[in-house]
């Protein structure tokens, strides 16, 4: 573990309270009891939440509803008043907020104001970006916002390779945005945000995995992470599936077809520890429900406590414990197949 990663871990721990720790213990103990007994016991409130700032995106990535502009749900931007209401409901027990679901967060005109409100509530904040909007002024505001973690998607170290997945993307903008963030961290003497290069491993870029580590070192990025790619039409093969099976969510069978590596055992810790909130307040199980087809509640109608402990939520947890393979959004789940690397 390098110094930057250690510092990031310490930063997270400083945001914990006795109440948050006790809540976490209740959540994790109830999960393991449920897993062993096959009965949905649930104690405590969510410890981690993803909030969607916007569904808009400037890129056209081939496996992404935002990029393909193919949502089957309403699209839009998160309202400032809604975010503040939700934060006020969850700030006593939630330890981590990821400001990302679909879309490019920095397209939201008040995005950093949203981050600042959560940060001032002593919640660890993170976001994922394609870094195309991190011009000098916005980079400075990002550092000043209190954002704790900035994940920058960089899926290639040359424009030719990068644009094969990040359609319409410009690698020079990603590098420029990264440099702006690093420079302002130094000028403001700030340890945050912890900057991560996230490299989505696909066949066109898998030969550049070592190159992205070198680039990260040159730019003084804190960490590099490799992530397996979700592919919708994988059964008969797909040009995006890496040849190196270690970095693939899929395994080639003897008949030449593919299956998901994850055996989909009847449990999922995400259903006990957190949820996703769409820009318009819909509560869904996790980030695999991109079109919000499994709505477990609506924050415009109920508070998070009511939704989290509702019969609908408990029913979904029970279904996971007895027939997870029957739930469509679980079919392409990556739990157990992500591969991490670091510099």
mmCIF file of C-alpha atoms in Angstrom:
data_model
loop_
_atom_site.group_PDB
_atom_site.id
_atom_site.type_symbol
_atom_site.label_atom_id
_atom_site.label_comp_id
_atom_site.label_asym_id
_atom_site.label_seq_id
_atom_site.Cartn_x
_atom_site.Cartn_y
_atom_site.Cartn_z
ATOM 1 C CA UNK A 1 0.000 0.000 0.000
ATOM 2 C CA UNK A 2 1.482 3.329 -1.037
ATOM 3 C CA UNK A 3 1.402 6.507 1.031
ATOM 4 C CA UNK A 4 -1.507 8.053 -0.904
ATOM 5 C CA UNK A 5 -3.728 4.995 -0.434
ATOM 6 C CA UNK A 6 -2.898 4.865 3.262
ATOM 7 C CA UNK A 7 -3.784 8.557 3.570
ATOM 8 C CA UNK A 8 -7.088 7.928 1.779
ATOM 9 C CA UNK A 9 -7.950 5.152 4.237
ATOM 10 C CA UNK A 10 -7.160 7.417 7.175
ATOM 11 C CA UNK A 11 -9.331 10.143 5.698
ATOM 12 C CA UNK A 12 -12.239 7.704 5.527
ATOM 13 C CA UNK A 13 -11.731 6.542 9.104
ATOM 14 C CA UNK A 14 -11.748 10.137 10.390
ATOM 15 C CA UNK A 15 -15.327 10.503 9.136
ATOM 16 C CA UNK A 16 -16.615 7.605 11.223
ATOM 17 C CA UNK A 17 -18.543 8.084 14.450
ATOM 18 C CA UNK A 18 -19.554 5.603 17.131
ATOM 19 C CA UNK A 19 -23.085 5.701 15.747
ATOM 20 C CA UNK A 20 -21.877 4.914 12.220
ATOM 21 C CA UNK A 21 -19.646 2.093 13.454
ATOM 22 C CA UNK A 22 -22.507 0.566 15.466
ATOM 23 C CA UNK A 23 -24.803 0.849 12.452
ATOM 24 C CA UNK A 24 -22.202 -0.895 10.294
ATOM 25 C CA UNK A 25 -21.873 -3.747 12.783
ATOM 26 C CA UNK A 26 -25.639 -4.244 12.776
ATOM 27 C CA UNK A 27 -25.759 -4.272 8.985
ATOM 28 C CA UNK A 28 -22.942 -6.773 8.512
ATOM 29 C CA UNK A 29 -24.089 -9.111 11.296
ATOM 30 C CA UNK A 30 -27.632 -9.195 9.925
ATOM 31 C CA UNK A 31 -26.290 -9.937 6.447
ATOM 32 C CA UNK A 32 -24.273 -12.960 7.567
ATOM 33 C CA UNK A 33 -27.113 -14.269 9.714
ATOM 34 C CA UNK A 34 -29.434 -13.950 6.695
ATOM 35 C CA UNK A 35 -26.891 -15.666 4.458
ATOM 36 C CA UNK A 36 -26.544 -18.621 6.818
ATOM 37 C CA UNK A 37 -30.237 -18.999 7.696
ATOM 38 C CA UNK A 38 -31.670 -18.110 4.266
ATOM 39 C CA UNK A 39 -34.107 -15.773 6.005
ATOM 40 C CA UNK A 40 -34.012 -12.014 5.410
ATOM 41 C CA UNK A 41 -33.068 -10.509 8.751
ATOM 42 C CA UNK A 42 -32.094 -6.869 8.499
ATOM 43 C CA UNK A 43 -30.934 -4.430 11.143
ATOM 44 C CA UNK A 44 -29.583 -0.928 10.766
ATOM 45 C CA UNK A 45 -29.611 1.666 7.992
ATOM 46 C CA UNK A 46 -27.541 1.861 4.775
ATOM 47 C CA UNK A 47 -23.845 2.601 5.154
ATOM 48 C CA UNK A 48 -23.162 3.413 1.499
ATOM 49 C CA UNK A 49 -25.331 5.142 -1.090
ATOM 50 C CA UNK A 50 -24.905 6.023 -4.757
ATOM 51 C CA UNK A 51 -26.688 9.175 -5.899
ATOM 52 C CA UNK A 52 -27.175 10.050 -9.551
ATOM 53 C CA UNK A 53 -26.449 13.738 -10.331
ATOM 54 C CA UNK A 54 -27.508 13.488 -13.990
ATOM 55 C CA UNK A 55 -28.263 11.045 -16.777
ATOM 56 C CA UNK A 56 -26.578 13.232 -19.411
ATOM 57 C CA UNK A 57 -23.219 12.269 -20.913
ATOM 58 C CA UNK A 58 -20.956 13.712 -23.587
ATOM 59 C CA UNK A 59 -19.572 10.326 -24.680
ATOM 60 C CA UNK A 60 -21.085 7.373 -26.551
ATOM 61 C CA UNK A 61 -19.671 4.253 -24.885
ATOM 62 C CA UNK A 62 -21.140 1.110 -26.486
ATOM 63 C CA UNK A 63 -22.283 -0.713 -23.317
ATOM 64 C CA UNK A 64 -23.730 2.291 -21.491
ATOM 65 C CA UNK A 65 -27.365 3.538 -21.583
ATOM 66 C CA UNK A 66 -26.158 7.122 -21.094
ATOM 67 C CA UNK A 67 -23.723 6.880 -23.983
ATOM 68 C CA UNK A 68 -26.189 5.111 -26.243
ATOM 69 C CA UNK A 69 -29.006 7.508 -25.234
ATOM 70 C CA UNK A 70 -31.221 4.455 -24.776
ATOM 71 C CA UNK A 71 -32.799 4.912 -21.353
ATOM 72 C CA UNK A 72 -36.252 3.443 -20.790
ATOM 73 C CA UNK A 73 -36.768 5.791 -17.821
ATOM 74 C CA UNK A 74 -37.055 9.549 -17.459
ATOM 75 C CA UNK A 75 -33.840 11.527 -17.704
ATOM 76 C CA UNK A 76 -32.771 14.738 -16.004
ATOM 77 C CA UNK A 77 -30.685 16.456 -13.325
ATOM 78 C CA UNK A 78 -30.803 16.081 -9.550
ATOM 79 C CA UNK A 79 -32.357 19.057 -7.773
ATOM 80 C CA UNK A 80 -30.331 20.784 -5.062
ATOM 81 C CA UNK A 81 -33.297 20.807 -2.662
ATOM 82 C CA UNK A 82 -33.843 17.067 -3.077
ATOM 83 C CA UNK A 83 -30.199 16.274 -2.396
ATOM 84 C CA UNK A 84 -30.159 18.340 0.797
ATOM 85 C CA UNK A 85 -33.325 16.621 2.002
ATOM 86 C CA UNK A 86 -31.821 13.160 1.403
ATOM 87 C CA UNK A 87 -28.499 14.057 3.030
ATOM 88 C CA UNK A 88 -30.305 15.327 6.112
ATOM 89 C CA UNK A 89 -32.096 11.967 6.347
ATOM 90 C CA UNK A 90 -28.988 9.792 6.028
ATOM 91 C CA UNK A 91 -26.056 11.785 7.447
ATOM 92 C CA UNK A 92 -26.111 10.158 10.881
ATOM 93 C CA UNK A 93 -25.543 6.629 9.581
ATOM 94 C CA UNK A 94 -24.184 6.774 6.013
ATOM 95 C CA UNK A 95 -20.385 6.709 5.769
ATOM 96 C CA UNK A 96 -19.899 6.868 1.983
ATOM 97 C CA UNK A 97 -21.687 8.578 -0.904
ATOM 98 C CA UNK A 98 -20.756 7.870 -4.500
ATOM 99 C CA UNK A 99 -22.073 10.702 -6.673
ATOM 100 C CA UNK A 100 -22.449 8.534 -9.716
ATOM 101 C CA UNK A 101 -24.853 6.098 -11.350
ATOM 102 C CA UNK A 102 -25.392 6.961 -14.994
ATOM 103 C CA UNK A 103 -24.233 10.084 -16.844
ATOM 104 C CA UNK A 104 -21.247 12.399 -16.441
ATOM 105 C CA UNK A 105 -21.535 14.141 -13.031
ATOM 106 C CA UNK A 106 -19.666 17.318 -14.043
ATOM 107 C CA UNK A 107 -22.353 18.090 -16.629
ATOM 108 C CA UNK A 108 -24.642 18.956 -13.707
ATOM 109 C CA UNK A 109 -24.256 22.748 -13.312
ATOM 110 C CA UNK A 110 -24.318 22.621 -9.485
ATOM 111 C CA UNK A 111 -22.534 19.309 -9.051
ATOM 112 C CA UNK A 112 -19.777 20.570 -6.757
ATOM 113 C CA UNK A 113 -22.332 22.335 -4.553
ATOM 114 C CA UNK A 114 -23.983 18.938 -4.046
ATOM 115 C CA UNK A 115 -20.630 17.416 -3.129
ATOM 116 C CA UNK A 116 -19.848 20.236 -0.713
ATOM 117 C CA UNK A 117 -23.132 19.780 1.150
ATOM 118 C CA UNK A 118 -22.449 16.076 1.673
ATOM 119 C CA UNK A 119 -18.826 16.731 2.608
ATOM 120 C CA UNK A 120 -19.841 19.292 5.218
ATOM 121 C CA UNK A 121 -22.105 16.598 6.716
ATOM 122 C CA UNK A 122 -18.911 14.597 7.375
ATOM 123 C CA UNK A 123 -19.658 11.927 4.759
ATOM 124 C CA UNK A 124 -16.891 10.465 2.597
ATOM 125 C CA UNK A 125 -17.652 11.529 -0.989
ATOM 126 C CA UNK A 126 -16.607 10.035 -4.296
ATOM 127 C CA UNK A 127 -17.416 10.412 -7.971
ATOM 128 C CA UNK A 128 -16.472 8.904 -11.326
ATOM 129 C CA UNK A 129 -15.789 11.080 -14.357
ATOM 130 C CA UNK A 130 -14.466 11.001 -17.903
ATOM 131 C CA UNK A 131 -12.516 14.168 -16.973
ATOM 132 C CA UNK A 132 -13.418 16.105 -20.125
ATOM 133 C CA UNK A 133 -14.774 19.071 -18.135
ATOM 134 C CA UNK A 134 -11.942 19.506 -15.624
ATOM 135 C CA UNK A 135 -10.639 22.822 -16.921
ATOM 136 C CA UNK A 136 -8.463 24.870 -14.610
ATOM 137 C CA UNK A 137 -11.217 26.750 -12.749
ATOM 138 C CA UNK A 138 -13.398 23.686 -12.265
ATOM 139 C CA UNK A 139 -10.426 21.623 -11.112
ATOM 140 C CA UNK A 140 -9.730 24.192 -8.393
ATOM 141 C CA UNK A 141 -13.384 24.148 -7.311
ATOM 142 C CA UNK A 142 -13.276 20.353 -7.220
ATOM 143 C CA UNK A 143 -10.382 20.370 -4.766
ATOM 144 C CA UNK A 144 -12.070 23.068 -2.652
ATOM 145 C CA UNK A 145 -15.422 21.213 -2.630
ATOM 146 C CA UNK A 146 -14.130 18.625 -0.179
ATOM 147 C CA UNK A 147 -14.518 15.720 -2.613
ATOM 148 C CA UNK A 148 -12.615 12.798 -1.096
ATOM 149 C CA UNK A 149 -12.150 10.529 -4.121
ATOM 150 C CA UNK A 150 -12.039 11.244 -7.853
ATOM 151 C CA UNK A 151 -12.169 8.234 -10.174
ATOM 152 C CA UNK A 152 -11.047 9.118 -13.692
ATOM 153 C CA UNK A 153 -11.952 6.708 -16.475
ATOM 154 C CA UNK A 154 -8.991 6.280 -18.793
ATOM 155 C CA UNK A 155 -9.376 3.231 -21.027
ATOM 156 C CA UNK A 156 -6.346 3.671 -23.249
ATOM 157 C CA UNK A 157 -3.023 5.496 -23.376
ATOM 158 C CA UNK A 158 -3.245 6.510 -27.043
ATOM 159 C CA UNK A 159 -6.131 8.280 -28.746
ATOM 160 C CA UNK A 160 -6.577 5.430 -31.235
ATOM 161 C CA UNK A 161 -7.099 2.879 -28.464
ATOM 162 C CA UNK A 162 -8.956 5.169 -26.038
ATOM 163 C CA UNK A 163 -11.673 6.141 -28.523
ATOM 164 C CA UNK A 164 -12.491 2.534 -29.405
ATOM 165 C CA UNK A 165 -14.519 2.313 -26.197
ATOM 166 C CA UNK A 166 -14.830 5.960 -25.142
ATOM 167 C CA UNK A 167 -16.633 6.991 -28.314
ATOM 168 C CA UNK A 168 -16.326 10.765 -29.026
ATOM 169 C CA UNK A 169 -13.767 11.014 -26.204
ATOM 170 C CA UNK A 170 -10.484 12.923 -26.363
ATOM 171 C CA UNK A 171 -7.568 11.473 -24.421
ATOM 172 C CA UNK A 172 -5.760 14.817 -24.359
ATOM 173 C CA UNK A 173 -8.690 16.275 -22.363
ATOM 174 C CA UNK A 174 -8.497 13.435 -19.856
ATOM 175 C CA UNK A 175 -4.784 14.012 -19.338
ATOM 176 C CA UNK A 176 -5.212 17.796 -19.162
ATOM 177 C CA UNK A 177 -8.010 17.459 -16.598
ATOM 178 C CA UNK A 178 -5.907 15.094 -14.506
ATOM 179 C CA UNK A 179 -2.975 17.516 -14.560
ATOM 180 C CA UNK A 180 -5.249 20.361 -13.462
ATOM 181 C CA UNK A 181 -6.493 18.400 -10.452
ATOM 182 C CA UNK A 182 -3.013 17.325 -9.391
ATOM 183 C CA UNK A 183 -1.663 20.876 -9.775
ATOM 184 C CA UNK A 184 -4.435 22.393 -7.653
ATOM 185 C CA UNK A 185 -4.028 19.743 -4.970
ATOM 186 C CA UNK A 186 -0.402 20.832 -4.679
ATOM 187 C CA UNK A 187 -1.124 24.562 -4.775
ATOM 188 C CA UNK A 188 -3.856 24.264 -2.154
ATOM 189 C CA UNK A 189 -1.805 21.798 -0.106
ATOM 190 C CA UNK A 190 -4.703 19.351 -0.144
ATOM 191 C CA UNK A 191 -4.578 15.573 0.282
ATOM 192 C CA UNK A 192 -7.957 15.252 -1.430
ATOM 193 C CA UNK A 193 -9.374 14.203 -3.710
ATOM 194 C CA UNK A 194 -7.603 10.861 -3.861
ATOM 195 C CA UNK A 195 -7.164 10.468 -7.632
ATOM 196 C CA UNK A 196 -7.684 7.046 -9.189
ATOM 197 C CA UNK A 197 -7.148 6.065 -12.817
ATOM 198 C CA UNK A 198 -9.787 3.435 -13.580
ATOM 199 C CA UNK A 199 -8.963 1.281 -16.578
ATOM 200 C CA UNK A 200 -11.882 -0.738 -17.971
ATOM 201 C CA UNK A 201 -10.173 -3.765 -19.486
ATOM 202 C CA UNK A 202 -11.484 -4.671 -22.957
ATOM 203 C CA UNK A 203 -9.844 -6.431 -25.869
ATOM 204 C CA UNK A 204 -8.814 -3.246 -27.726
ATOM 205 C CA UNK A 205 -6.886 -1.886 -24.715
ATOM 206 C CA UNK A 206 -5.672 -4.883 -22.692
ATOM 207 C CA UNK A 207 -2.189 -4.543 -24.192
ATOM 208 C CA UNK A 208 -1.875 -1.087 -22.576
ATOM 209 C CA UNK A 209 -2.356 -2.073 -18.949
ATOM 210 C CA UNK A 210 1.307 -1.592 -18.074
ATOM 211 C CA UNK A 211 1.346 1.653 -20.059
ATOM 212 C CA UNK A 212 -1.441 3.167 -17.964
ATOM 213 C CA UNK A 213 0.540 2.406 -14.791
ATOM 214 C CA UNK A 214 3.504 4.296 -16.233
ATOM 215 C CA UNK A 215 1.294 7.205 -17.276
ATOM 216 C CA UNK A 216 -0.232 7.375 -13.794
ATOM 217 C CA UNK A 217 3.238 7.517 -12.244
ATOM 218 C CA UNK A 218 4.290 10.308 -14.615
ATOM 219 C CA UNK A 219 1.193 12.364 -13.795
ATOM 220 C CA UNK A 220 1.460 11.610 -10.039
ATOM 221 C CA UNK A 221 -1.934 9.936 -9.909
ATOM 222 C CA UNK A 222 -2.488 8.257 -6.533
ATOM 223 C CA UNK A 223 -3.735 4.867 -7.696
ATOM 224 C CA UNK A 224 -4.587 2.721 -10.728
ATOM 225 C CA UNK A 225 -7.480 0.273 -10.722
ATOM 226 C CA UNK A 226 -8.397 -2.249 -13.377
ATOM 227 C CA UNK A 227 -12.042 -3.105 -13.821
ATOM 228 C CA UNK A 228 -13.747 -5.868 -15.767
ATOM 229 C CA UNK A 229 -16.215 -4.737 -18.431
ATOM 230 C CA UNK A 230 -19.903 -5.586 -18.601
ATOM 231 C CA UNK A 231 -20.952 -6.790 -22.048
ATOM 232 C CA UNK A 232 -24.629 -7.269 -22.814
ATOM 233 C CA UNK A 233 -24.378 -9.699 -25.723
ATOM 234 C CA UNK A 234 -21.644 -12.037 -24.553
ATOM 235 C CA UNK A 235 -23.057 -15.557 -25.050
ATOM 236 C CA UNK A 236 -21.587 -16.048 -28.527
ATOM 237 C CA UNK A 237 -18.524 -13.941 -27.921
ATOM 238 C CA UNK A 238 -17.956 -10.236 -28.254
ATOM 239 C CA UNK A 239 -15.074 -8.142 -29.594
ATOM 240 C CA UNK A 240 -14.875 -6.346 -26.232
ATOM 241 C CA UNK A 241 -14.187 -9.474 -24.160
ATOM 242 C CA UNK A 242 -10.454 -9.542 -23.273
ATOM 243 C CA UNK A 243 -8.339 -12.449 -24.457
ATOM 244 C CA UNK A 244 -6.765 -12.566 -20.990
ATOM 245 C CA UNK A 245 -9.509 -14.299 -19.053
ATOM 246 C CA UNK A 246 -8.174 -12.981 -15.745
ATOM 247 C CA UNK A 247 -9.588 -9.581 -16.672
ATOM 248 C CA UNK A 248 -12.913 -10.789 -18.038
ATOM 249 C CA UNK A 249 -16.302 -11.258 -16.398
ATOM 250 C CA UNK A 250 -16.889 -14.165 -18.763
ATOM 251 C CA UNK A 251 -15.524 -17.660 -19.225
ATOM 252 C CA UNK A 252 -15.374 -19.477 -22.535
ATOM 253 C CA UNK A 253 -17.062 -22.877 -22.455
ATOM 254 C CA UNK A 254 -16.021 -26.000 -24.355
ATOM 255 C CA UNK A 255 -18.666 -25.386 -27.030
ATOM 256 C CA UNK A 256 -17.228 -21.926 -27.795
ATOM 257 C CA UNK A 257 -19.974 -19.946 -26.074
ATOM 258 C CA UNK A 258 -19.471 -17.808 -22.969
ATOM 259 C CA UNK A 259 -20.952 -17.698 -19.486
ATOM 260 C CA UNK A 260 -20.658 -15.235 -16.601
ATOM 261 C CA UNK A 261 -17.873 -16.279 -14.205
ATOM 262 C CA UNK A 262 -19.878 -15.327 -11.152
ATOM 263 C CA UNK A 263 -21.733 -18.397 -9.917
ATOM 264 C CA UNK A 264 -24.510 -16.159 -8.520
ATOM 265 C CA UNK A 265 -24.838 -17.708 -5.103
ATOM 266 C CA UNK A 266 -28.018 -16.836 -3.240
ATOM 267 C CA UNK A 267 -26.814 -13.798 -1.327
ATOM 268 C CA UNK A 268 -25.643 -10.237 -2.057
ATOM 269 C CA UNK A 269 -24.110 -7.924 0.526
ATOM 270 C CA UNK A 270 -25.130 -4.838 -1.463
ATOM 271 C CA UNK A 271 -28.779 -5.402 -0.597
ATOM 272 C CA UNK A 272 -27.891 -5.069 3.085
ATOM 273 C CA UNK A 273 -25.331 -2.272 2.981
ATOM 274 C CA UNK A 274 -26.584 0.272 0.456
ATOM 275 C CA UNK A 275 -28.724 1.331 -2.470
ATOM 276 C CA UNK A 276 -28.839 3.626 -5.479
ATOM 277 C CA UNK A 277 -30.944 6.796 -5.703
ATOM 278 C CA UNK A 278 -31.762 8.086 -9.180
ATOM 279 C CA UNK A 279 -31.775 11.786 -9.982
ATOM 280 C CA UNK A 280 -35.564 11.926 -9.433
ATOM 281 C CA UNK A 281 -35.617 10.038 -6.125
ATOM 282 C CA UNK A 282 -36.293 6.449 -7.149
ATOM 283 C CA UNK A 283 -34.571 3.903 -4.884
ATOM 284 C CA UNK A 284 -33.198 0.858 -6.717
ATOM 285 C CA UNK A 285 -31.139 -2.130 -5.473
ATOM 286 C CA UNK A 286 -27.753 -1.476 -7.070
ATOM 287 C CA UNK A 287 -25.835 -0.042 -10.029
ATOM 288 C CA UNK A 288 -26.799 -2.977 -12.296
ATOM 289 C CA UNK A 289 -30.394 -1.731 -12.426
ATOM 290 C CA UNK A 290 -29.521 0.979 -14.938
ATOM 291 C CA UNK A 291 -33.085 1.501 -16.131
ATOM 292 C CA UNK A 292 -34.536 1.460 -12.594
ATOM 293 C CA UNK A 293 -36.822 -1.481 -13.362
ATOM 294 C CA UNK A 294 -36.736 -2.739 -9.755
ATOM 295 C CA UNK A 295 -37.954 0.330 -7.891
ATOM 296 C CA UNK A 296 -38.083 -0.331 -4.164
ATOM 297 C CA UNK A 297 -39.381 3.078 -3.225
ATOM 298 C CA UNK A 298 -39.692 6.751 -4.119
ATOM 299 C CA UNK A 299 -38.157 9.460 -1.935
ATOM 300 C CA UNK A 300 -40.735 11.912 -3.212
ATOM 301 C CA UNK A 301 -43.359 9.812 -1.401
ATOM 302 C CA UNK A 302 -41.537 8.289 1.599
ATOM 303 C CA UNK A 303 -38.373 8.822 3.609
ATOM 304 C CA UNK A 304 -35.353 6.540 3.366
ATOM 305 C CA UNK A 305 -36.105 4.829 6.690
ATOM 306 C CA UNK A 306 -39.579 3.777 5.543
ATOM 307 C CA UNK A 307 -38.308 2.538 2.172
ATOM 308 C CA UNK A 308 -35.269 0.708 3.599
ATOM 309 C CA UNK A 309 -37.430 -1.293 6.020
ATOM 310 C CA UNK A 310 -40.450 -1.770 3.765
ATOM 311 C CA UNK A 311 -42.051 -5.081 2.812
ATOM 312 C CA UNK A 312 -41.002 -4.439 -0.780
ATOM 313 C CA UNK A 313 -37.324 -4.132 0.159
ATOM 314 C CA UNK A 314 -37.469 -7.136 2.475
ATOM 315 C CA UNK A 315 -39.198 -9.122 -0.260
ATOM 316 C CA UNK A 316 -36.366 -8.389 -2.677
ATOM 317 C CA UNK A 317 -33.785 -9.426 -0.077
ATOM 318 C CA UNK A 318 -35.696 -12.661 0.507
ATOM 319 C CA UNK A 319 -35.758 -13.375 -3.219
ATOM 320 C CA UNK A 320 -31.974 -12.989 -3.354
ATOM 321 C CA UNK A 321 -31.571 -15.600 -0.639
ATOM 322 C CA UNK A 322 -33.620 -18.230 -2.449
ATOM 323 C CA UNK A 323 -33.464 -17.521 -6.185
ATOM 324 C CA UNK A 324 -30.928 -14.905 -7.181
ATOM 325 C CA UNK A 325 -30.465 -16.416 -10.640
ATOM 326 C CA UNK A 326 -34.079 -15.551 -11.400
ATOM 327 C CA UNK A 327 -33.430 -11.805 -10.945
ATOM 328 C CA UNK A 328 -32.540 -10.276 -14.317
ATOM 329 C CA UNK A 329 -30.202 -7.519 -13.069
ATOM 330 C CA UNK A 330 -28.073 -10.131 -11.284
ATOM 331 C CA UNK A 331 -27.337 -12.060 -14.476
ATOM 332 C CA UNK A 332 -24.337 -9.898 -15.422
ATOM 333 C CA UNK A 333 -23.113 -9.145 -11.902
ATOM 334 C CA UNK A 334 -19.373 -8.641 -11.520
ATOM 335 C CA UNK A 335 -19.061 -9.410 -7.800
ATOM 336 C CA UNK A 336 -16.089 -11.699 -7.469
ATOM 337 C CA UNK A 337 -14.708 -10.901 -10.954
ATOM 338 C CA UNK A 338 -13.272 -7.416 -10.495
ATOM 339 C CA UNK A 339 -9.510 -7.216 -10.687
ATOM 340 C CA UNK A 340 -7.681 -4.401 -8.917
ATOM 341 C CA UNK A 341 -4.182 -3.123 -9.432
ATOM 342 C CA UNK A 342 -2.403 -0.181 -7.888
ATOM 343 C CA UNK A 343 0.664 2.009 -8.215
#
